Short mmCIF file of C-alpha atoms and ligand atoms in Angstrom, two decimals:
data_model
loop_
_atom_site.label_atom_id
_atom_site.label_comp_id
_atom_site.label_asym_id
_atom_site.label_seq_id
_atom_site.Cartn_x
_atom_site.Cartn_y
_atom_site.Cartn_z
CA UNK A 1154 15.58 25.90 6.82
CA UNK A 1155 15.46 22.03 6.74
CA UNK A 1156 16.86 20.33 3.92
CA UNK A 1157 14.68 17.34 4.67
CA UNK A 1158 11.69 17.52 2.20
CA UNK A 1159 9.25 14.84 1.37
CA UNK A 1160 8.58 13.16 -2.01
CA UNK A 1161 6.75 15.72 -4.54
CA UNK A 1162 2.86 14.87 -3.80
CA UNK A 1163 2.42 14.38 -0.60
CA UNK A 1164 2.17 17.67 1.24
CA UNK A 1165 -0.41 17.91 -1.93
CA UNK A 1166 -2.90 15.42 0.63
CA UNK A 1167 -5.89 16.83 2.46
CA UNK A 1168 -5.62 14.48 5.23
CA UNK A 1169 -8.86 11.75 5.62
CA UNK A 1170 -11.40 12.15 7.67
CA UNK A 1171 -12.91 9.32 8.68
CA UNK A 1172 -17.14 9.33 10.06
CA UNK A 1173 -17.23 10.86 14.09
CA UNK A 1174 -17.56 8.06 16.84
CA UNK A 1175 -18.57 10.58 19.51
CA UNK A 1176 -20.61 13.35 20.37
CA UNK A 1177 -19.09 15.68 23.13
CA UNK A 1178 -21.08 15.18 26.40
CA UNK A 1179 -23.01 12.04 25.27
CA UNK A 1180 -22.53 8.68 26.28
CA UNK A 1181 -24.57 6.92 23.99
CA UNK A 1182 -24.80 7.59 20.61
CA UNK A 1183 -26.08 6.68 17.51
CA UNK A 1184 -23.18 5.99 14.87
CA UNK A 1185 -24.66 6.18 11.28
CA UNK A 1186 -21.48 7.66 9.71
CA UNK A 1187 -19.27 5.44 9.04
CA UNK A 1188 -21.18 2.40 7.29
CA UNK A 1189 -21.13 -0.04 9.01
CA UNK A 1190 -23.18 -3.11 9.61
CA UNK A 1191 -25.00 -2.89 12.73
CA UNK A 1192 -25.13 -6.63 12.98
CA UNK A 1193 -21.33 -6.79 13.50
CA UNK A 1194 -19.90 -9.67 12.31
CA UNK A 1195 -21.13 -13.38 12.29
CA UNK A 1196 -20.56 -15.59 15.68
CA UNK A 1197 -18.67 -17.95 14.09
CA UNK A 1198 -16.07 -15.27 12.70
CA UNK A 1199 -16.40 -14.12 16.08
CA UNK A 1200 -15.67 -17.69 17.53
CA UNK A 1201 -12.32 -18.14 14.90
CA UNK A 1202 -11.27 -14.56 16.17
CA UNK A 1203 -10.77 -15.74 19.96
CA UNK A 1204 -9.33 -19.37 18.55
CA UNK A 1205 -6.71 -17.23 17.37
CA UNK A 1206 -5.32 -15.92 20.58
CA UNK A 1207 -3.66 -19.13 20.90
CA UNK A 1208 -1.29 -18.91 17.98
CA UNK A 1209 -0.51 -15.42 18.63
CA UNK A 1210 3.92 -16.77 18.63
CA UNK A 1211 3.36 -17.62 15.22
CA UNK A 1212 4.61 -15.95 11.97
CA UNK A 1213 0.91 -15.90 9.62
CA UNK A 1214 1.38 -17.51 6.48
CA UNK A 1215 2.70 -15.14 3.35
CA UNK A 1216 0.83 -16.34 0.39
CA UNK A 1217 -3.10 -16.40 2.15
CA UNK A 1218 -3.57 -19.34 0.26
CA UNK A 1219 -6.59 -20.77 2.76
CA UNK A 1220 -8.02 -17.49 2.70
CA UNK A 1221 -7.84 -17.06 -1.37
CA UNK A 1222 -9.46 -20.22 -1.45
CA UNK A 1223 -12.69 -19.65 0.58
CA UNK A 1224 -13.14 -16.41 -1.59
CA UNK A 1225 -13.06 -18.46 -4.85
CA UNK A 1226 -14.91 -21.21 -4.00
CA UNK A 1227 -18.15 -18.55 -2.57
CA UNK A 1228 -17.28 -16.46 -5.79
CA UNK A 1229 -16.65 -18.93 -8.18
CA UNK A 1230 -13.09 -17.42 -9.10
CA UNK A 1231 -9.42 -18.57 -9.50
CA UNK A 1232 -8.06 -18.42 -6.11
CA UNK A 1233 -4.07 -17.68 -8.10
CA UNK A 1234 -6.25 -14.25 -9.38
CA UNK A 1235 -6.96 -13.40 -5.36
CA UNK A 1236 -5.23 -10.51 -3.48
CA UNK A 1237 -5.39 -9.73 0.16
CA UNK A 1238 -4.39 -6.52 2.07
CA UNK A 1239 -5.37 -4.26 4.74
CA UNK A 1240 -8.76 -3.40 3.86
CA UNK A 1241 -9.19 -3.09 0.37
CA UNK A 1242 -7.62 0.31 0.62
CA UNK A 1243 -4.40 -1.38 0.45
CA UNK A 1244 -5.14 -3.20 -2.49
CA UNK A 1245 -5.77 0.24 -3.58
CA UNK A 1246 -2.52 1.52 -2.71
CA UNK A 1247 -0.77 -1.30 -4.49
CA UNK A 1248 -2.32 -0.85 -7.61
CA UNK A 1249 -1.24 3.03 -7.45
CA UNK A 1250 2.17 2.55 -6.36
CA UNK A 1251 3.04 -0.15 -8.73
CA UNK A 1252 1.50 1.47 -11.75
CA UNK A 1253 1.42 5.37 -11.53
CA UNK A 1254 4.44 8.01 -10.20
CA UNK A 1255 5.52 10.84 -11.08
CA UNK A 1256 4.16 12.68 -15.09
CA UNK A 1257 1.19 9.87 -14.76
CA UNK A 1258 -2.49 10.34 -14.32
CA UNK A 1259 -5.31 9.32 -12.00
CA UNK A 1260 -8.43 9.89 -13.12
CA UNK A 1261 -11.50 9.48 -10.30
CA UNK A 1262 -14.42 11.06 -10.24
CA UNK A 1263 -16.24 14.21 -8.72
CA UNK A 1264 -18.45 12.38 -5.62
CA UNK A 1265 -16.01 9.63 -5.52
CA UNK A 1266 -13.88 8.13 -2.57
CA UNK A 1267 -11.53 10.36 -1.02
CA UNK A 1268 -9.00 8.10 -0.77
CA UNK A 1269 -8.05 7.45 -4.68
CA UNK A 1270 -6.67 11.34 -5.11
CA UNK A 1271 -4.83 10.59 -1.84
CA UNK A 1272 -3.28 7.40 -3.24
CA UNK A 1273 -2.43 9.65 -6.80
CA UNK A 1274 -0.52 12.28 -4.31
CA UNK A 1275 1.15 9.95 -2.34
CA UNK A 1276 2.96 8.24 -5.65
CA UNK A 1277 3.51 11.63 -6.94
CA UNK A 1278 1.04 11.21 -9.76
CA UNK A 1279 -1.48 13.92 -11.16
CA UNK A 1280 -5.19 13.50 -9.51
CA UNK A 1281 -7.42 14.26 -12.23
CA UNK A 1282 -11.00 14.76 -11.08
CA UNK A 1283 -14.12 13.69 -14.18
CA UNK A 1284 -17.34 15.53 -13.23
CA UNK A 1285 -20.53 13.28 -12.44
CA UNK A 1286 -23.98 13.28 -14.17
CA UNK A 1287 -27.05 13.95 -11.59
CA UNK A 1288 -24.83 11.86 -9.18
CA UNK A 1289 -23.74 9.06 -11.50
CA UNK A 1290 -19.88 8.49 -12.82
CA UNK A 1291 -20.18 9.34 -16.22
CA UNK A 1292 -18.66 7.14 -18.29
CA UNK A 1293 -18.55 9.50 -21.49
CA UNK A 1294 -16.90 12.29 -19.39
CA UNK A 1295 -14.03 9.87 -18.57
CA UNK A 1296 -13.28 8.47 -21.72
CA UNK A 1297 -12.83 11.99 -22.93
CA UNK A 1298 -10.61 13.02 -20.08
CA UNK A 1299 -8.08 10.16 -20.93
CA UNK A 1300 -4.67 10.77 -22.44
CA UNK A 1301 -1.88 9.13 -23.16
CA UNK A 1302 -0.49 9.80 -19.78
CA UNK A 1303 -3.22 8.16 -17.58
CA UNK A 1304 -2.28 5.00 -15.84
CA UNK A 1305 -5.75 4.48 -13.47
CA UNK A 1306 -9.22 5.44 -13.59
CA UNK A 1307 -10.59 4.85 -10.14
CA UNK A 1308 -14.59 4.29 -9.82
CA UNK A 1309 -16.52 2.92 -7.05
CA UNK A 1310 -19.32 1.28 -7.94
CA UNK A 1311 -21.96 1.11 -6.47
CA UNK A 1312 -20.78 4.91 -5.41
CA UNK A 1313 -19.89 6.27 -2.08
CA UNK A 1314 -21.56 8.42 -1.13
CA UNK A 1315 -24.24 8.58 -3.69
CA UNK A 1316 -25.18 4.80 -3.92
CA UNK A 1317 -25.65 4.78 -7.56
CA UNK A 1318 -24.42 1.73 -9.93
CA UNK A 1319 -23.17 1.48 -13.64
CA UNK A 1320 -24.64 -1.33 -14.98
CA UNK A 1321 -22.38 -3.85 -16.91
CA UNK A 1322 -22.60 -2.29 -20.24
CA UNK A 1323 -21.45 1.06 -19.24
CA UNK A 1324 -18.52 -1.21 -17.03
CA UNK A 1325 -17.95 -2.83 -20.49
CA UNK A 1326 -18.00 -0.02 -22.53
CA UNK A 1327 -15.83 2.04 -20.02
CA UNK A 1328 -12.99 -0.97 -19.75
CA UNK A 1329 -12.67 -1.23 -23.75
CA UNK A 1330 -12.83 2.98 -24.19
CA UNK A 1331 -9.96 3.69 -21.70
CA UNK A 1332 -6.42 3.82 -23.43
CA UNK A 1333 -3.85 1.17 -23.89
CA UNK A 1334 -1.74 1.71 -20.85
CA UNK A 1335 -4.54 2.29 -18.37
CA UNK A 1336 -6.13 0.00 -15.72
CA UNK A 1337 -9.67 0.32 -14.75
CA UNK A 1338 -10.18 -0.13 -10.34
CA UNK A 1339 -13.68 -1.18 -9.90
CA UNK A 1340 -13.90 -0.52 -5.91
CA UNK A 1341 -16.23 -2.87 -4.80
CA UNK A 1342 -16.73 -1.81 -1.40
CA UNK A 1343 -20.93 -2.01 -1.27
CA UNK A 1344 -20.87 -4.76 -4.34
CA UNK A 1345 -22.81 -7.09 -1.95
CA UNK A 1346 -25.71 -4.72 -1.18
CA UNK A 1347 -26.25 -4.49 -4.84
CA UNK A 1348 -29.02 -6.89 -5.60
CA UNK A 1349 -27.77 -9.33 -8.92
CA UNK A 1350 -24.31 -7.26 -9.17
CA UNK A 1351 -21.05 -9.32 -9.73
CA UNK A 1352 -18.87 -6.69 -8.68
CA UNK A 1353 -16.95 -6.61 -12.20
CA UNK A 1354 -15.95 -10.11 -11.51
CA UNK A 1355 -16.61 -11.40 -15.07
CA UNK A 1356 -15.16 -8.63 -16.31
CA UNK A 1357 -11.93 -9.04 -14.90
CA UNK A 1358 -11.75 -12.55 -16.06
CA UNK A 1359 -12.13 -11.42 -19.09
CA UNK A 1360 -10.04 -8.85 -19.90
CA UNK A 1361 -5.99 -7.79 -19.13
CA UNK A 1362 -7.38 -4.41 -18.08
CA UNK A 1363 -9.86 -4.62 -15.20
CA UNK A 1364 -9.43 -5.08 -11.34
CA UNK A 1365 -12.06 -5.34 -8.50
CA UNK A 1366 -11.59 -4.09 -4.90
CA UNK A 1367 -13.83 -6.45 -2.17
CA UNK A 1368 -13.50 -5.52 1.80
CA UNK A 1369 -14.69 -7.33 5.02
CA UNK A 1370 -15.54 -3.77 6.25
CA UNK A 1371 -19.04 -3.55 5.20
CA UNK A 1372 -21.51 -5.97 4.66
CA UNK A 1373 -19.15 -8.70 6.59
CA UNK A 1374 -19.18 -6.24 9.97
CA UNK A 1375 -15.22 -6.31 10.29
CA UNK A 1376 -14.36 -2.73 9.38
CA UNK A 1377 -12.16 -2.66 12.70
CA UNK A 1378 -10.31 -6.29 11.48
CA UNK A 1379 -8.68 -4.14 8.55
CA UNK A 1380 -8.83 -7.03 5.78
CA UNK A 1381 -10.16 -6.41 2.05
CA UNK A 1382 -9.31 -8.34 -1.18
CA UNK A 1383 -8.46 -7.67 -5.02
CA UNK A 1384 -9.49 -9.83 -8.29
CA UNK A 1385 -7.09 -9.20 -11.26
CA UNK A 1386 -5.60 -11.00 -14.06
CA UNK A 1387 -2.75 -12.90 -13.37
CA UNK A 1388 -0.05 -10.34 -14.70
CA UNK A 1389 -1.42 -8.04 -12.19
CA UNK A 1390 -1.50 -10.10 -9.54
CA UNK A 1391 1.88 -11.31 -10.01
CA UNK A 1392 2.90 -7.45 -10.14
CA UNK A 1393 0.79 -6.53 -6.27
CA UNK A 1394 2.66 -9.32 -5.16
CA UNK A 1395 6.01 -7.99 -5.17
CA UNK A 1396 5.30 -4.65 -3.67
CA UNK A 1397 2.74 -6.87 -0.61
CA UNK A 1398 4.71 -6.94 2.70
CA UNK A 1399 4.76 -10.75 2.93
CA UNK A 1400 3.21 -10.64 6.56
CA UNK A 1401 0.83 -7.75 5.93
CA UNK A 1402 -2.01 -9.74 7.36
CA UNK A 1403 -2.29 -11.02 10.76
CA UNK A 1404 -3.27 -14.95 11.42
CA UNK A 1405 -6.41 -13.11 13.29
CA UNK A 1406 -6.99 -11.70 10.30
CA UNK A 1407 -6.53 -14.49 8.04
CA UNK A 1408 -8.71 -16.94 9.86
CA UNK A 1409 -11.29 -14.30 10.76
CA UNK A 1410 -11.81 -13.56 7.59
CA UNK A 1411 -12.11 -17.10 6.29
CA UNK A 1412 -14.35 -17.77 8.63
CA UNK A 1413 -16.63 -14.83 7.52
CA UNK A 1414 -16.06 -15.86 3.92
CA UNK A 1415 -17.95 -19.06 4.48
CA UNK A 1416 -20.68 -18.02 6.50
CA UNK A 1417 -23.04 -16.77 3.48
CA UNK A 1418 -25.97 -18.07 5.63
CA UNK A 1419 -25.19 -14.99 7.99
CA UNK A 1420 -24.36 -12.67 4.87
CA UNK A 1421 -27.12 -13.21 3.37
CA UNK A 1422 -29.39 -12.40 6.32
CA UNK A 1423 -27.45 -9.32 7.12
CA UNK A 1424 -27.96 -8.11 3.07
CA UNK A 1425 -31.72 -8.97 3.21
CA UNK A 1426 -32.34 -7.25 6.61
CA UNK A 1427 -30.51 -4.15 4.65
CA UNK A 1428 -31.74 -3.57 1.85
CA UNK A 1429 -35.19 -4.05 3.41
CA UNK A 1430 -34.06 -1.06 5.77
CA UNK A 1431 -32.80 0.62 3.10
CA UNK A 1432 -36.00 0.39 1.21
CA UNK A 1433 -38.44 1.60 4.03
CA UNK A 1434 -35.68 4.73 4.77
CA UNK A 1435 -35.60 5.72 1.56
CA UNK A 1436 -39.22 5.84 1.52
CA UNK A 1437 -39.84 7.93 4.44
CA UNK A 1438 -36.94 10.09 3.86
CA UNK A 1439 -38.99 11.53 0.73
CA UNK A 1440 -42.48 11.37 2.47
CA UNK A 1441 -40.74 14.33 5.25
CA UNK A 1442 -39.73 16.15 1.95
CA UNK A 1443 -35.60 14.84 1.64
CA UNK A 1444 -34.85 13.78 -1.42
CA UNK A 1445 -33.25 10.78 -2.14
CA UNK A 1446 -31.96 8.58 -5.05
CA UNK A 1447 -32.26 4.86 -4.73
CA UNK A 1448 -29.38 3.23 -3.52
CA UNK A 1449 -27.37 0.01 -4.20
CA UNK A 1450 -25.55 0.52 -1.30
CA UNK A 1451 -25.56 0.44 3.03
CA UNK A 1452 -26.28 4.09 3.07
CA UNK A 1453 -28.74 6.38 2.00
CA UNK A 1454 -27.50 10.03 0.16
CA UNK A 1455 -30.30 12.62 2.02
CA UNK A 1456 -30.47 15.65 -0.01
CA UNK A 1457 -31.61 18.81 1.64
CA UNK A 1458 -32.73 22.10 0.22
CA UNK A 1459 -29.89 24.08 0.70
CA UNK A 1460 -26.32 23.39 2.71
CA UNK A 1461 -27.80 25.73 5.61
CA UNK A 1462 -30.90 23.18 5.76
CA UNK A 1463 -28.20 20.00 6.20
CA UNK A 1464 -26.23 21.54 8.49
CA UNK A 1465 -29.27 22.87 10.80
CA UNK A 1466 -30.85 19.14 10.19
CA UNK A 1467 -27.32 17.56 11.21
CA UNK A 1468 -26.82 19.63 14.54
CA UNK A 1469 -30.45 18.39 15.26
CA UNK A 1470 -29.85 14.79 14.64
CA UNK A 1471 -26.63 15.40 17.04
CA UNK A 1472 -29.26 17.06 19.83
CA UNK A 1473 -30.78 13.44 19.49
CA UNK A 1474 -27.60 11.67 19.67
CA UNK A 1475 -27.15 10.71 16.15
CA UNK A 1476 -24.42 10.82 14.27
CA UNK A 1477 -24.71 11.00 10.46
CA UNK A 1478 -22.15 11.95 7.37
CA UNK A 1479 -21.75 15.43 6.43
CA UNK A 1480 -20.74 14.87 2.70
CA UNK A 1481 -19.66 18.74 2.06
CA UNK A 1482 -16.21 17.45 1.17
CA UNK A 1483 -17.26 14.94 -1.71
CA UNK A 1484 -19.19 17.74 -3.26
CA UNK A 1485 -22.41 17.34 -1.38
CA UNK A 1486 -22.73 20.63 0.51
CA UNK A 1487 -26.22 20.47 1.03
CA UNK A 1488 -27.07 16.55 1.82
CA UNK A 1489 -26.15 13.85 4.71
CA UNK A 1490 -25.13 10.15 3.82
CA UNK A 1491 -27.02 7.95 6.29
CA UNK A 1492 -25.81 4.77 6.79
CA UNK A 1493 -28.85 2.10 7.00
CA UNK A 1494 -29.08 0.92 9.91
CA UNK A 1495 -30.91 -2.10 11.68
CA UNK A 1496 -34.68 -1.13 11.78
CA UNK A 1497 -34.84 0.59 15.44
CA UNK A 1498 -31.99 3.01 14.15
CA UNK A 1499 -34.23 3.97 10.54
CA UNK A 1500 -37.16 4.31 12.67
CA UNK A 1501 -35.17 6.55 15.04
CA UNK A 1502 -33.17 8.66 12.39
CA UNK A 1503 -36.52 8.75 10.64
CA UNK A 1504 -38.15 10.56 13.58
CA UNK A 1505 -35.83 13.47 14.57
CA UNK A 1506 -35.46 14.64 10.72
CA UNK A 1507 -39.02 14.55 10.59
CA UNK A 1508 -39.43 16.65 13.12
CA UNK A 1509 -36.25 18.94 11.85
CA UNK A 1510 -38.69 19.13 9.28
CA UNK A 1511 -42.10 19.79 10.95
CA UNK A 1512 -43.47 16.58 10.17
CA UNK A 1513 -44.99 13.74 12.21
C1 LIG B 1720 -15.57 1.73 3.01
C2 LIG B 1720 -14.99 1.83 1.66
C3 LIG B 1720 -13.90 1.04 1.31
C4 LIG B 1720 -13.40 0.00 2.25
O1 LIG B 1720 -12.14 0.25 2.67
P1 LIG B 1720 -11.42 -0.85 3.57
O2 LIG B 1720 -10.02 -0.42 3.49
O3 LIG B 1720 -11.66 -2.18 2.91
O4 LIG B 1720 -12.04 -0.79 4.92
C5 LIG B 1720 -13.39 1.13 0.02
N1 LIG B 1720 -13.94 1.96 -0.88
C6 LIG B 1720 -15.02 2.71 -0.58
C7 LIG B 1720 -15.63 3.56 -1.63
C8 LIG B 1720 -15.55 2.68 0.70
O5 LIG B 1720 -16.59 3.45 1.01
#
């Protein structure tokens, strides 16, 4: 027997899987799993990503300072508050490695991300999992499962993959509820598909206790660039920073993402276009008889009658060469999360469940 073991946790981690890219035997397919933005990213990021093919010999800057400060000056924040990492699920990571191990708790919720229990394992704390309320993190339910011993309470918000939101009073009264020691992660993933929502922004500036996750991933079309950001108050930020690789983003990445960062012309068009799609899908989802919750989010939560129902309507969808989110895993058995598409793809999706469902 090998004496070579790893760290206590980790064999504890049900490995990620991440939304399908392919469909065996088709060559073009329809990818709404994953969530991303069908616009891709903006030209200009585009044009900044090719630019930096010629600097390739050079070492990227450490401290991201050019990229901090295009992310203040859109979000009106203090750049020396700013975080960058790969995706914000590194952010993620640093926040669980520098402040929970081994005898600690991590609180996240029943439908949420799959990645915050990983990130508990992986640092050898205890994953503890709060039940939801008709698919929204109940902030009631958490505050009573704190203890002395927790260290983070992970929440995405607005949530994958229901697409719900806590408004800023239950934020509020969930940041001033959990104990002493404890941070609260607001994982902002969707924040800019969620019409008049700052993320948590305010709240972090103006508390000790509070963090926000942001990513290029989503609305900004650069899931495959890897590059996400964190907002925290300075002590926090001063802790991340020790445990950051100092090169852990590329100079593609750096100037990519600046780029993006200042092209809110082509944000803005790629949120409107969005949430319009997500208002007509949502719509017709429930006239062929899915249920559906509004969503503050890229993707829509499709609720069938019964897990045999989702799986029959997903192996249909996959006769018609779309892919979609089977959601069994984040306690969703018997619903699909659609990602919203641009408006051919709703139309498209749209069709083949309604006739899965016998409805033109
Ligand atoms: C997609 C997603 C992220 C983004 O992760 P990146 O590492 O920034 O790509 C974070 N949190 C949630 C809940 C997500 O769905």
């Amino acid at each position: 027997m090998t004496k070579i073991t790893p760290q206590p946790g980790i064999m504890d981690i049900a490995l990620y899987k991440s939304g399908e890219a392919v469909i065996p035997g088709r060559t073009e397919v329809l990818k709404l799993s994953a969530n991303e933005s069908p616009y891709g990213p903006s030209d200009r990021a585009k044009e900044a990503f090719a630019r930096s093919a010629a600097t390739l010999h050079r070492y990227p800057c450490t401290d991201h300072a050019d990229l901090r400060a295009a992310i203040a000056e859109v979000h009106g924040l203090d750049p020396e508050r700013i975080i960058c990492g790969v995706g914000s699920d590194e952010v993620l990571q640093f926040v669980a490695q520098a402040y929970a191990g081994a005898g600690d708790e991590v609180i996240h919720t029943e439908h949420g991300f799959a990645m915050y229990p990983i990130l508990a394992h992986a640092v050898g704390a205890t994953a503890v999992c709060v039940p939801e309320r008709d698919r929204r993190v109940d902030v009631e339910a958490i505050l009573a499962a704190c203890t002395a011993r927790t260290r983070i309470v992970f929440i995405a918000n607005p949530g994958n993959p229901t697409g719900t939101l806590l408004s800023g009073t239950e934020l509020a009264r969930l940041a001033d509820g959990i104990p002493g020691g404890a941070i609260l992660v607001l994982d902002g993933a969707y924040t800019e598909f969620a019409e008049g929502h700052d993320g948590g922004a305010a709240l972090v500036s103006a508390r000790e206790n509070v963090i926000m996750t942001r990513t290029f991933s989503k609305a900004y079309g650069l899931g495959g660039l890897r590059i996400g950001w964190g907002y925290a108050p300075g002590a926090i930020i001063g802790v991340l920073n020790r445990i950051r690789q100092p090169f852990n983003l590329s100079s593609t990445q750096l100037v990519t993402a600046e780029v993006a960062m200042r092209d809110q012309a082509w944000l803005a068009k790629v949120v409107a276009d969005t949430i319009r799609n997500r208002s007509w899908l949502i719509e017709a989802l429930r006239k062929t008889g899915v249920a559906a919750d509004d969503s503050h989010a890229n993707f829509v939560l499709a609720r069938f009658g019964s897990e045999q129902e989702a799986a029959d309507c997903d192996a249909a969808l996959r006769g018609e060469g779309i892919l979609v989110r089977r959601v069994a895993g984040y306690g969703f058995p018997d619903a699909l999360r659609i990602t919203v598409g641009d408006e051919s793809a709703c139309r498209r999706v749209v069709h083949a469940i309604g006739q899965f469902k016998g409805v033109r």
